[in-house]
Amino acid sequence: MVRKAVIPAAGLGTRFLPATKAVPKEMLPIVDRPLLQYVVEEAVAAGITDILLVTRQGKELLEDHFDRAYELEARLQDKGKTSLLKSTRTLPGGVTLFSVRQGEPLGLGHAVLQARNFVGDEPFAVLLPDEVFLSERPCLGGLIETYRELGGPVVGVQEVPPEEVSRYGIVDGEEISPGLYRVRGLVEKPPVDAAPSRWAIIGRYIITPDIFPLLAGTRPGAGGEIQLTDGLAALASRRAVYAAVTEGRRFDAGNTLGFLEATLAFALARPDLRPGVLKIIEREIGALSEEAAPTSGERG
Ligand code: G1P
């Protein structure tokens, strides 16, 4: 059973300044829900019951978002606004949210290391809240199934184009069945010509607790940070670690264009919004082609 999930959310969100000057990046909304809510929902849909947020000073809003809001609830109840009331219940019953601070921004591996006491002696999931998925079944659910079948750590991967390789952790693996690799090595943000493949780690992992002593001994790597990828590489030299190609459309909402793409795709996936969004797109395309069309004067 994989019951616990860790969500590292202590980043400064500098790619979204000034929006993230006072508001945590994880609270930026895709349509009408903050990024973090999609990730929590994905974890819960995959059977996770205990969620640890790794945060830092100034990120209290993340916990507030998943708390009950009694005054607001009472107001909505009085007015009979049941569906709005339901939408404020952001954490399903039976799910507990914990948090721990990452005192120093020393990297993703260091953030995950802060989960050591929370995790104890169980396998656990890690979900990076920058990435969101549109898929039939939750991305994490597929990885948990793979973990159950193989009994070893599993990282989710998807193929990325060559120009994006240097933005990700990249897996070197031997295919053991369609879409499933046994990991030979992992490298964080390699230059494309040195990358062993184009299989990028997509921010969803099932990890076993024997990673913690290895993370504790991991030295700063790419970008001068303690990298989770390096901890996993050390783990892969000691036991079988797998990489599973995940289903579904992935959006890297950690950069501006990816965020906009996710916003459009998630809006189009909503039956109540789709017709309106399509009209907006048509209008915008119309306006663009009017801009591009030469005026009669120019034609001269
Ligand atoms: C992190 C991981 C990287 C992974 C990526 C997925 O990088 O270190 O291995 O491929 O997330 O989004 P970051 O985006 O935090 O630089």
PDB file of C-alpha atoms and ligand atoms in Angstrom:
ATOM      1  CA  MET A   1       0.000   0.000   0.000  1.00  0.00           C
ATOM      2  CA  VAL A   2       1.219   3.505  -0.795  1.00  0.00           C
ATOM      3  CA  ARG A   3      -0.641   5.757   1.654  1.00  0.00           C
ATOM      4  CA  LYS A   4       1.679   8.701   2.029  1.00  0.00           C
ATOM      5  CA  ALA A   5       2.595  11.472  -0.362  1.00  0.00           C
ATOM      6  CA  VAL A   6       5.108  14.275  -0.165  1.00  0.00           C
ATOM      7  CA  ILE A   7       4.557  17.518  -2.060  1.00  0.00           C
ATOM      8  CA  PRO A   8       7.623  19.768  -2.139  1.00  0.00           C
ATOM      9  CA  ALA A   9       6.313  23.343  -2.194  1.00  0.00           C
ATOM     10  CA  ALA A  10       9.081  25.465  -0.735  1.00  0.00           C
ATOM     11  CA  GLY A  11      10.251  27.088  -3.967  1.00  0.00           C
ATOM     12  CA  LEU A  12      10.443  30.840  -4.446  1.00  0.00           C
ATOM     13  CA  GLY A  13       8.500  30.779  -7.715  1.00  0.00           C
ATOM     14  CA  THR A  14      10.831  33.293  -9.354  1.00  0.00           C
ATOM     15  CA  ARG A  15       9.675  32.316 -12.848  1.00  0.00           C
ATOM     16  CA  PHE A  16       6.287  33.868 -12.063  1.00  0.00           C
ATOM     17  CA  LEU A  17       7.348  37.149 -10.518  1.00  0.00           C
ATOM     18  CA  PRO A  18       5.743  39.547  -9.840  1.00  0.00           C
ATOM     19  CA  ALA A  19       2.622  37.302  -9.447  1.00  0.00           C
ATOM     20  CA  THR A  20       4.466  35.217  -6.853  1.00  0.00           C
ATOM     21  CA  LYS A  21       5.876  38.087  -4.821  1.00  0.00           C
ATOM     22  CA  ALA A  22       3.210  37.686  -2.123  1.00  0.00           C
ATOM     23  CA  VAL A  23       1.249  34.646  -3.379  1.00  0.00           C
ATOM     24  CA  PRO A  24       2.849  31.182  -3.472  1.00  0.00           C
ATOM     25  CA  LYS A  25       3.259  29.770  -6.972  1.00  0.00           C
ATOM     26  CA  GLU A  26       1.254  26.700  -5.950  1.00  0.00           C
ATOM     27  CA  MET A  27      -1.741  28.991  -5.354  1.00  0.00           C
ATOM     28  CA  LEU A  28      -1.842  30.341  -8.920  1.00  0.00           C
ATOM     29  CA  PRO A  29      -5.157  29.178 -10.393  1.00  0.00           C
ATOM     30  CA  ILE A  30      -5.613  27.011 -13.432  1.00  0.00           C
ATOM     31  CA  VAL A  31      -9.226  27.944 -14.332  1.00  0.00           C
ATOM     32  CA  ASP A  32     -10.721  28.127 -10.828  1.00  0.00           C
ATOM     33  CA  ARG A  33      -8.525  25.930  -8.656  1.00  0.00           C
ATOM     34  CA  PRO A  34      -4.994  26.528  -7.459  1.00  0.00           C
ATOM     35  CA  LEU A  35      -2.309  24.321  -8.995  1.00  0.00           C
ATOM     36  CA  LEU A  36      -1.784  22.579  -5.674  1.00  0.00           C
ATOM     37  CA  GLN A  37      -5.412  21.472  -5.529  1.00  0.00           C
ATOM     38  CA  TYR A  38      -5.097  19.502  -8.773  1.00  0.00           C
ATOM     39  CA  VAL A  39      -2.062  17.726  -7.375  1.00  0.00           C
ATOM     40  CA  VAL A  40      -3.747  16.937  -4.046  1.00  0.00           C
ATOM     41  CA  GLU A  41      -6.800  15.632  -5.938  1.00  0.00           C
ATOM     42  CA  GLU A  42      -4.579  13.424  -8.101  1.00  0.00           C
ATOM     43  CA  ALA A  43      -2.931  11.984  -4.974  1.00  0.00           C
ATOM     44  CA  VAL A  44      -6.254  11.364  -3.227  1.00  0.00           C
ATOM     45  CA  ALA A  45      -7.730   9.737  -6.349  1.00  0.00           C
ATOM     46  CA  ALA A  46      -4.739   7.352  -6.291  1.00  0.00           C
ATOM     47  CA  GLY A  47      -5.579   6.266  -2.737  1.00  0.00           C
ATOM     48  CA  ILE A  48      -3.240   8.554  -0.774  1.00  0.00           C
ATOM     49  CA  THR A  49      -4.550   9.418   2.704  1.00  0.00           C
ATOM     50  CA  ASP A  50      -1.629  11.287   4.328  1.00  0.00           C
ATOM     51  CA  ILE A  51      -0.103  14.253   2.543  1.00  0.00           C
ATOM     52  CA  LEU A  52       2.955  16.189   3.646  1.00  0.00           C
ATOM     53  CA  LEU A  53       3.573  19.673   2.269  1.00  0.00           C
ATOM     54  CA  VAL A  54       7.209  20.743   2.445  1.00  0.00           C
ATOM     55  CA  THR A  55       6.943  24.518   2.727  1.00  0.00           C
ATOM     56  CA  ARG A  56       8.777  27.531   4.035  1.00  0.00           C
ATOM     57  CA  GLN A  57       8.058  30.854   5.670  1.00  0.00           C
ATOM     58  CA  GLY A  58       5.415  32.835   3.783  1.00  0.00           C
ATOM     59  CA  LYS A  59       3.585  29.804   2.419  1.00  0.00           C
ATOM     60  CA  GLU A  60       0.892  29.562   5.107  1.00  0.00           C
ATOM     61  CA  LEU A  61      -1.785  30.101   2.435  1.00  0.00           C
ATOM     62  CA  LEU A  62      -1.163  26.565   1.195  1.00  0.00           C
ATOM     63  CA  GLU A  63      -2.411  25.097   4.464  1.00  0.00           C
ATOM     64  CA  ASP A  64      -5.235  27.651   4.737  1.00  0.00           C
ATOM     65  CA  HIS A  65      -6.540  26.572   1.353  1.00  0.00           C
ATOM     66  CA  PHE A  66      -7.110  23.027   2.596  1.00  0.00           C
ATOM     67  CA  ASP A  67      -8.539  24.096   5.954  1.00  0.00           C
ATOM     68  CA  ARG A  68     -12.264  24.505   6.675  1.00  0.00           C
ATOM     69  CA  ALA A  69     -13.575  28.073   6.356  1.00  0.00           C
ATOM     70  CA  TYR A  70     -16.445  28.132   8.880  1.00  0.00           C
ATOM     71  CA  GLU A  71     -17.656  31.691   8.305  1.00  0.00           C
ATOM     72  CA  LEU A  72     -17.711  31.269   4.543  1.00  0.00           C
ATOM     73  CA  GLU A  73     -19.376  27.862   4.852  1.00  0.00           C
ATOM     74  CA  ALA A  74     -22.093  29.237   7.191  1.00  0.00           C
ATOM     75  CA  ARG A  75     -22.802  32.090   4.778  1.00  0.00           C
ATOM     76  CA  LEU A  76     -23.083  29.780   1.764  1.00  0.00           C
ATOM     77  CA  GLN A  77     -25.212  27.336   3.776  1.00  0.00           C
ATOM     78  CA  ASP A  78     -27.648  30.133   4.779  1.00  0.00           C
ATOM     79  CA  LYS A  79     -27.986  31.192   1.164  1.00  0.00           C
ATOM     80  CA  GLY A  80     -28.552  27.594   0.032  1.00  0.00           C
ATOM     81  CA  LYS A  81     -25.530  27.719  -2.288  1.00  0.00           C
ATOM     82  CA  THR A  82     -24.803  24.027  -1.988  1.00  0.00           C
ATOM     83  CA  SER A  83     -22.488  23.549  -4.932  1.00  0.00           C
ATOM     84  CA  LEU A  84     -20.325  26.539  -3.940  1.00  0.00           C
ATOM     85  CA  LEU A  85     -20.302  25.193  -0.393  1.00  0.00           C
ATOM     86  CA  LYS A  86     -19.068  21.844  -1.692  1.00  0.00           C
ATOM     87  CA  SER A  87     -16.334  23.554  -3.676  1.00  0.00           C
ATOM     88  CA  THR A  88     -14.876  25.066  -0.487  1.00  0.00           C
ATOM     89  CA  ARG A  89     -14.324  21.587   0.981  1.00  0.00           C
ATOM     90  CA  THR A  90     -10.948  21.211  -0.635  1.00  0.00           C
ATOM     91  CA  LEU A  91      -9.691  18.260   1.396  1.00  0.00           C
ATOM     92  CA  PRO A  92     -11.806  15.092   1.193  1.00  0.00           C
ATOM     93  CA  GLY A  93     -12.825  13.338   4.403  1.00  0.00           C
ATOM     94  CA  GLY A  94     -10.339  10.762   5.619  1.00  0.00           C
ATOM     95  CA  VAL A  95      -7.366  12.662   4.203  1.00  0.00           C
ATOM     96  CA  THR A  96      -4.918  14.411   6.550  1.00  0.00           C
ATOM     97  CA  LEU A  97      -2.603  17.203   5.573  1.00  0.00           C
ATOM     98  CA  PHE A  98       0.706  17.659   7.384  1.00  0.00           C
ATOM     99  CA  SER A  99       3.412  20.203   6.853  1.00  0.00           C
ATOM    100  CA  VAL A 100       7.092  20.622   7.551  1.00  0.00           C
ATOM    101  CA  ARG A 101       9.441  23.497   6.824  1.00  0.00           C
ATOM    102  CA  GLN A 102      12.483  23.303   4.627  1.00  0.00           C
ATOM    103  CA  GLY A 103      14.578  25.811   6.521  1.00  0.00           C
ATOM    104  CA  GLU A 104      17.101  26.350   3.755  1.00  0.00           C
ATOM    105  CA  PRO A 105      16.504  26.190  -0.020  1.00  0.00           C
ATOM    106  CA  LEU A 106      19.104  23.495  -0.687  1.00  0.00           C
ATOM    107  CA  GLY A 107      17.287  21.640  -3.477  1.00  0.00           C
ATOM    108  CA  LEU A 108      14.585  19.081  -4.202  1.00  0.00           C
ATOM    109  CA  GLY A 109      16.539  16.195  -2.657  1.00  0.00           C
ATOM    110  CA  HIS A 110      16.895  18.214   0.536  1.00  0.00           C
ATOM    111  CA  ALA A 111      13.159  19.027   0.469  1.00  0.00           C
ATOM    112  CA  VAL A 112      12.284  15.328   0.236  1.00  0.00           C
ATOM    113  CA  LEU A 113      14.737  14.567   3.048  1.00  0.00           C
ATOM    114  CA  GLN A 114      12.578  16.733   5.329  1.00  0.00           C
ATOM    115  CA  ALA A 115       9.871  14.046   4.963  1.00  0.00           C
ATOM    116  CA  ARG A 116      11.965  11.366   6.660  1.00  0.00           C
ATOM    117  CA  ASN A 117      10.034  11.272   9.969  1.00  0.00           C
ATOM    118  CA  PHE A 118       6.675  11.578   8.243  1.00  0.00           C
ATOM    119  CA  VAL A 119       7.424   8.691   5.906  1.00  0.00           C
ATOM    120  CA  GLY A 120       8.858   6.277   8.477  1.00  0.00           C
ATOM    121  CA  ASP A 121       9.258   2.811   7.037  1.00  0.00           C
ATOM    122  CA  GLU A 122       6.800   2.892   4.125  1.00  0.00           C
ATOM    123  CA  PRO A 123       6.951   3.467   0.399  1.00  0.00           C
ATOM    124  CA  PHE A 124       5.760   6.966  -0.466  1.00  0.00           C
ATOM    125  CA  ALA A 125       4.787   9.101  -3.418  1.00  0.00           C
ATOM    126  CA  VAL A 126       6.364  12.400  -4.393  1.00  0.00           C
ATOM    127  CA  LEU A 127       4.358  14.821  -6.534  1.00  0.00           C
ATOM    128  CA  LEU A 128       5.860  18.044  -7.836  1.00  0.00           C
ATOM    129  CA  PRO A 129       3.086  20.627  -8.011  1.00  0.00           C
ATOM    130  CA  ASP A 130       4.478  22.300 -11.162  1.00  0.00           C
ATOM    131  CA  GLU A 131       3.153  19.520 -13.333  1.00  0.00           C
ATOM    132  CA  VAL A 132      -0.509  18.779 -13.934  1.00  0.00           C
ATOM    133  CA  PHE A 133      -2.138  16.075 -16.009  1.00  0.00           C
ATOM    134  CA  LEU A 134      -5.290  15.607 -18.029  1.00  0.00           C
ATOM    135  CA  SER A 135      -5.887  11.888 -18.073  1.00  0.00           C
ATOM    136  CA  GLU A 136      -8.592   9.292 -17.692  1.00  0.00           C
ATOM    137  CA  ARG A 137      -7.056   7.878 -14.550  1.00  0.00           C
ATOM    138  CA  PRO A 138      -4.746   9.777 -12.223  1.00  0.00           C
ATOM    139  CA  CYS A 139      -1.117   9.694 -13.309  1.00  0.00           C
ATOM    140  CA  LEU A 140       0.022   8.704  -9.820  1.00  0.00           C
ATOM    141  CA  GLY A 141      -2.449   5.785  -9.746  1.00  0.00           C
ATOM    142  CA  GLY A 142      -0.638   4.115 -12.667  1.00  0.00           C
ATOM    143  CA  LEU A 143       2.725   4.421 -10.910  1.00  0.00           C
ATOM    144  CA  ILE A 144       1.332   2.944  -7.701  1.00  0.00           C
ATOM    145  CA  GLU A 145       0.062  -0.041  -9.690  1.00  0.00           C
ATOM    146  CA  THR A 146       3.506  -0.506 -11.218  1.00  0.00           C
ATOM    147  CA  TYR A 147       5.050  -0.306  -7.741  1.00  0.00           C
ATOM    148  CA  ARG A 148       2.659  -3.009  -6.510  1.00  0.00           C
ATOM    149  CA  GLU A 149       3.600  -5.292  -9.400  1.00  0.00           C
ATOM    150  CA  LEU A 150       7.366  -4.807  -9.170  1.00  0.00           C
ATOM    151  CA  GLY A 151       7.953  -3.935  -5.524  1.00  0.00           C
ATOM    152  CA  GLY A 152      10.607  -1.314  -6.311  1.00  0.00           C
ATOM    153  CA  PRO A 153      10.794   2.469  -6.713  1.00  0.00           C
ATOM    154  CA  VAL A 154       9.193   3.850  -9.892  1.00  0.00           C
ATOM    155  CA  VAL A 155       9.665   7.224 -11.540  1.00  0.00           C
ATOM    156  CA  GLY A 156       7.141   8.516 -14.068  1.00  0.00           C
ATOM    157  CA  VAL A 157       8.649   9.526 -17.413  1.00  0.00           C
ATOM    158  CA  GLN A 158       7.518  10.999 -20.706  1.00  0.00           C
ATOM    159  CA  GLU A 159       9.511  11.640 -23.867  1.00  0.00           C
ATOM    160  CA  VAL A 160      10.407  15.298 -24.414  1.00  0.00           C
ATOM    161  CA  PRO A 161      11.715  17.030 -27.551  1.00  0.00           C
ATOM    162  CA  PRO A 162      15.523  17.513 -27.727  1.00  0.00           C
ATOM    163  CA  GLU A 163      15.324  21.238 -26.963  1.00  0.00           C
ATOM    164  CA  GLU A 164      13.651  20.474 -23.607  1.00  0.00           C
ATOM    165  CA  VAL A 165      15.981  17.699 -22.444  1.00  0.00           C
ATOM    166  CA  SER A 166      18.221  20.038 -20.412  1.00  0.00           C
ATOM    167  CA  ARG A 167      15.237  21.161 -18.280  1.00  0.00           C
ATOM    168  CA  TYR A 168      14.613  17.717 -16.761  1.00  0.00           C
ATOM    169  CA  GLY A 169      16.050  14.751 -14.960  1.00  0.00           C
ATOM    170  CA  ILE A 170      16.739  12.200 -17.728  1.00  0.00           C
ATOM    171  CA  VAL A 171      16.597   8.424 -17.406  1.00  0.00           C
ATOM    172  CA  ASP A 172      18.947   5.876 -18.922  1.00  0.00           C
ATOM    173  CA  GLY A 173      17.087   2.592 -18.938  1.00  0.00           C
ATOM    174  CA  GLU A 174      16.660  -0.831 -20.428  1.00  0.00           C
ATOM    175  CA  GLU A 175      13.147  -1.534 -21.694  1.00  0.00           C
ATOM    176  CA  ILE A 176      11.791  -4.625 -19.945  1.00  0.00           C
ATOM    177  CA  SER A 177       8.257  -4.413 -21.329  1.00  0.00           C
ATOM    178  CA  PRO A 178       6.435  -1.805 -23.429  1.00  0.00           C
ATOM    179  CA  GLY A 179       6.580   1.514 -21.562  1.00  0.00           C
ATOM    180  CA  LEU A 180       8.547   0.093 -18.634  1.00  0.00           C
ATOM    181  CA  TYR A 181      12.294   0.504 -18.112  1.00  0.00           C
ATOM    182  CA  ARG A 182      14.758  -0.761 -15.574  1.00  0.00           C
ATOM    183  CA  VAL A 183      16.846   2.272 -14.685  1.00  0.00           C
ATOM    184  CA  ARG A 184      20.586   2.073 -15.404  1.00  0.00           C
ATOM    185  CA  GLY A 185      21.216   5.667 -14.424  1.00  0.00           C
ATOM    186  CA  LEU A 186      19.621   9.083 -13.997  1.00  0.00           C
ATOM    187  CA  VAL A 187      21.105  12.458 -14.720  1.00  0.00           C
ATOM    188  CA  GLU A 188      19.779  15.855 -13.722  1.00  0.00           C
ATOM    189  CA  LYS A 189      19.443  18.470 -16.470  1.00  0.00           C
ATOM    190  CA  PRO A 190      22.076  17.133 -18.888  1.00  0.00           C
ATOM    191  CA  PRO A 191      23.008  19.049 -22.035  1.00  0.00           C
ATOM    192  CA  VAL A 192      21.122  17.389 -24.905  1.00  0.00           C
ATOM    193  CA  ASP A 193      24.277  15.972 -26.534  1.00  0.00           C
ATOM    194  CA  ALA A 194      25.295  14.258 -23.282  1.00  0.00           C
ATOM    195  CA  ALA A 195      21.803  12.971 -22.412  1.00  0.00           C
ATOM    196  CA  PRO A 196      21.362   9.178 -22.374  1.00  0.00           C
ATOM    197  CA  SER A 197      17.788   9.478 -23.733  1.00  0.00           C
ATOM    198  CA  ARG A 198      14.841  11.828 -24.060  1.00  0.00           C
ATOM    199  CA  TRP A 199      12.901  10.152 -21.231  1.00  0.00           C
ATOM    200  CA  ALA A 200      12.247  12.979 -18.779  1.00  0.00           C
ATOM    201  CA  ILE A 201      11.269  12.534 -15.138  1.00  0.00           C
ATOM    202  CA  ILE A 202       7.857  14.151 -14.924  1.00  0.00           C
ATOM    203  CA  GLY A 203       7.548  15.001 -11.256  1.00  0.00           C
ATOM    204  CA  ARG A 204       5.744  11.849 -10.087  1.00  0.00           C
ATOM    205  CA  TYR A 205       7.656   9.245  -8.123  1.00  0.00           C
ATOM    206  CA  ILE A 206       7.067   6.213  -5.894  1.00  0.00           C
ATOM    207  CA  ILE A 207      10.077   5.904  -3.615  1.00  0.00           C
ATOM    208  CA  THR A 208      11.121   3.511  -0.867  1.00  0.00           C
ATOM    209  CA  PRO A 209      12.436   4.800   2.483  1.00  0.00           C
ATOM    210  CA  ASP A 210      15.935   3.412   1.870  1.00  0.00           C
ATOM    211  CA  ILE A 211      16.472   6.582  -0.170  1.00  0.00           C
ATOM    212  CA  PHE A 212      16.775   8.708   2.996  1.00  0.00           C
ATOM    213  CA  PRO A 213      20.299   7.732   4.109  1.00  0.00           C
ATOM    214  CA  LEU A 214      21.400   8.158   0.483  1.00  0.00           C
ATOM    215  CA  LEU A 215      19.804  11.618   0.248  1.00  0.00           C
ATOM    216  CA  ALA A 216      21.446  12.566   3.528  1.00  0.00           C
ATOM    217  CA  GLY A 217      24.799  11.764   1.908  1.00  0.00           C
ATOM    218  CA  THR A 218      24.050  13.374  -1.464  1.00  0.00           C
ATOM    219  CA  ARG A 219      26.304  16.295  -2.335  1.00  0.00           C
ATOM    220  CA  PRO A 220      25.093  19.333  -4.255  1.00  0.00           C
ATOM    221  CA  GLY A 221      24.800  18.532  -7.961  1.00  0.00           C
ATOM    222  CA  ALA A 222      23.235  20.388 -10.907  1.00  0.00           C
ATOM    223  CA  GLY A 223      22.668  24.060 -10.083  1.00  0.00           C
ATOM    224  CA  GLY A 224      24.572  23.628  -6.793  1.00  0.00           C
ATOM    225  CA  GLU A 225      21.493  21.921  -5.291  1.00  0.00           C
ATOM    226  CA  ILE A 226      20.971  18.582  -3.554  1.00  0.00           C
ATOM    227  CA  GLN A 227      19.085  16.761  -6.290  1.00  0.00           C
ATOM    228  CA  LEU A 228      16.452  14.068  -5.810  1.00  0.00           C
ATOM    229  CA  THR A 229      17.645  12.642  -9.141  1.00  0.00           C
ATOM    230  CA  ASP A 230      21.121  12.061  -7.668  1.00  0.00           C
ATOM    231  CA  GLY A 231      19.612  10.329  -4.619  1.00  0.00           C
ATOM    232  CA  LEU A 232      17.601   8.099  -6.960  1.00  0.00           C
ATOM    233  CA  ALA A 233      20.704   7.355  -9.027  1.00  0.00           C
ATOM    234  CA  ALA A 234      22.437   6.181  -5.838  1.00  0.00           C
ATOM    235  CA  LEU A 235      19.373   4.057  -5.021  1.00  0.00           C
ATOM    236  CA  ALA A 236      19.405   2.554  -8.530  1.00  0.00           C
ATOM    237  CA  SER A 237      22.973   1.366  -8.000  1.00  0.00           C
ATOM    238  CA  ARG A 238      21.805  -0.611  -4.965  1.00  0.00           C
ATOM    239  CA  ARG A 239      18.429  -2.012  -6.008  1.00  0.00           C
ATOM    240  CA  ALA A 240      16.133  -2.216  -9.021  1.00  0.00           C
ATOM    241  CA  VAL A 241      14.526   1.154  -9.807  1.00  0.00           C
ATOM    242  CA  TYR A 242      12.015   1.448 -12.630  1.00  0.00           C
ATOM    243  CA  ALA A 243      10.830   4.160 -14.989  1.00  0.00           C
ATOM    244  CA  ALA A 244       7.276   3.919 -16.279  1.00  0.00           C
ATOM    245  CA  VAL A 245       5.925   5.928 -19.179  1.00  0.00           C
ATOM    246  CA  THR A 246       2.835   7.697 -17.872  1.00  0.00           C
ATOM    247  CA  GLU A 247      -0.440   8.124 -19.680  1.00  0.00           C
ATOM    248  CA  GLY A 248      -2.251  11.344 -20.204  1.00  0.00           C
ATOM    249  CA  ARG A 249      -1.426  14.862 -21.299  1.00  0.00           C
ATOM    250  CA  ARG A 250       1.203  16.511 -19.154  1.00  0.00           C
ATOM    251  CA  PHE A 251       1.503  20.239 -18.637  1.00  0.00           C
ATOM    252  CA  ASP A 252       4.612  21.813 -17.190  1.00  0.00           C
ATOM    253  CA  ALA A 253       2.895  24.697 -15.423  1.00  0.00           C
ATOM    254  CA  GLY A 254       6.261  25.760 -13.981  1.00  0.00           C
ATOM    255  CA  ASN A 255       6.897  28.093 -16.911  1.00  0.00           C
ATOM    256  CA  THR A 256       4.682  30.821 -18.339  1.00  0.00           C
ATOM    257  CA  LEU A 257       3.801  29.205 -21.672  1.00  0.00           C
ATOM    258  CA  GLY A 258       3.192  25.806 -20.084  1.00  0.00           C
ATOM    259  CA  PHE A 259       0.951  27.476 -17.515  1.00  0.00           C
ATOM    260  CA  LEU A 260      -1.063  29.206 -20.236  1.00  0.00           C
ATOM    261  CA  GLU A 261      -1.338  25.958 -22.197  1.00  0.00           C
ATOM    262  CA  ALA A 262      -2.599  24.160 -19.090  1.00  0.00           C
ATOM    263  CA  THR A 263      -5.128  26.918 -18.466  1.00  0.00           C
ATOM    264  CA  LEU A 264      -6.512  26.613 -21.996  1.00  0.00           C
ATOM    265  CA  ALA A 265      -6.543  22.808 -22.018  1.00  0.00           C
ATOM    266  CA  PHE A 266      -8.196  22.511 -18.598  1.00  0.00           C
ATOM    267  CA  ALA A 267     -10.802  25.124 -19.560  1.00  0.00           C
ATOM    268  CA  LEU A 268     -11.534  23.299 -22.833  1.00  0.00           C
ATOM    269  CA  ALA A 269     -11.899  20.041 -20.894  1.00  0.00           C
ATOM    270  CA  ARG A 270     -14.707  21.567 -18.825  1.00  0.00           C
ATOM    271  CA  PRO A 271     -18.103  21.095 -20.531  1.00  0.00           C
ATOM    272  CA  ASP A 272     -19.477  24.249 -18.853  1.00  0.00           C
ATOM    273  CA  LEU A 273     -16.627  26.416 -20.159  1.00  0.00           C
ATOM    274  CA  ARG A 274     -15.749  24.810 -23.474  1.00  0.00           C
ATOM    275  CA  PRO A 275     -18.251  26.637 -25.745  1.00  0.00           C
ATOM    276  CA  GLY A 276     -17.324  30.042 -24.309  1.00  0.00           C
ATOM    277  CA  VAL A 277     -13.601  29.345 -24.541  1.00  0.00           C
ATOM    278  CA  LEU A 278     -13.917  28.184 -28.157  1.00  0.00           C
ATOM    279  CA  LYS A 279     -15.688  31.444 -29.014  1.00  0.00           C
ATOM    280  CA  ILE A 280     -12.900  33.437 -27.379  1.00  0.00           C
ATOM    281  CA  ILE A 281     -10.261  31.507 -29.336  1.00  0.00           C
ATOM    282  CA  GLU A 282     -12.148  32.084 -32.610  1.00  0.00           C
ATOM    283  CA  ARG A 283     -12.399  35.808 -31.873  1.00  0.00           C
ATOM    284  CA  GLU A 284      -8.721  36.052 -31.042  1.00  0.00           C
ATOM    285  CA  ILE A 285      -7.705  34.177 -34.193  1.00  0.00           C
ATOM    286  CA  GLY A 286     -10.027  36.471 -36.201  1.00  0.00           C
ATOM    287  CA  ALA A 287      -8.385  39.529 -34.639  1.00  0.00           C
ATOM    288  CA  LEU A 288      -4.925  38.133 -35.440  1.00  0.00           C
ATOM    289  CA  SER A 289      -5.737  37.508 -39.094  1.00  0.00           C
ATOM    290  CA  GLU A 290      -7.201  41.015 -39.391  1.00  0.00           C
ATOM    291  CA  GLU A 291      -3.934  42.370 -37.980  1.00  0.00           C
ATOM    292  CA  ALA A 292      -1.936  40.267 -40.414  1.00  0.00           C
ATOM    293  CA  ALA A 293      -4.031  41.096 -43.511  1.00  0.00           C
ATOM    294  CA  PRO A 294      -2.553  44.016 -45.445  1.00  0.00           C
ATOM    295  CA  THR A 295      -4.889  47.044 -45.564  1.00  0.00           C
ATOM    296  CA  SER A 296      -6.026  48.312 -48.993  1.00  0.00           C
ATOM    297  CA  GLY A 297      -3.777  51.352 -48.515  1.00  0.00           C
ATOM    298  CA  GLU A 298      -0.704  49.173 -48.036  1.00  0.00           C
ATOM    299  CA  ARG A 299      -1.598  47.135 -51.077  1.00  0.00           C
ATOM    300  CA  GLY A 300      -1.362  50.481 -52.765  1.00  0.00           C
TER     301      GLY A 300
HETATM  302  C1  G1P B   1      12.608  18.802 -11.002  1.00  0.00           C
HETATM  303  C2  G1P B   1      13.500  17.569 -10.973  1.00  0.00           C
HETATM  304  C3  G1P B   1      13.707  17.019 -12.380  1.00  0.00           C
HETATM  305  C4  G1P B   1      12.363  16.740 -13.010  1.00  0.00           C
HETATM  306  C5  G1P B   1      11.496  18.006 -12.989  1.00  0.00           C
HETATM  307  C6  G1P B   1      10.095  17.706 -13.459  1.00  0.00           C
HETATM  308  O1  G1P B   1      13.306  19.853 -11.647  1.00  0.00           O
HETATM  309  O2  G1P B   1      14.732  17.907 -10.381  1.00  0.00           O
HETATM  310  O3  G1P B   1      14.466  15.837 -12.339  1.00  0.00           O
HETATM  311  O4  G1P B   1      12.546  16.297 -14.347  1.00  0.00           O
HETATM  312  O5  G1P B   1      11.394  18.538 -11.665  1.00  0.00           O
HETATM  313  O6  G1P B   1       9.351  18.874 -13.529  1.00  0.00           O
HETATM  314  P1  G1P B   1      12.828  21.394 -11.493  1.00  0.00           P
HETATM  315  O7  G1P B   1      11.682  21.581 -12.439  1.00  0.00           O
HETATM  316  O8  G1P B   1      12.417  21.572 -10.058  1.00  0.00           O
HETATM  317  O9  G1P B   1      14.015  22.212 -11.873  1.00  0.00           O
END
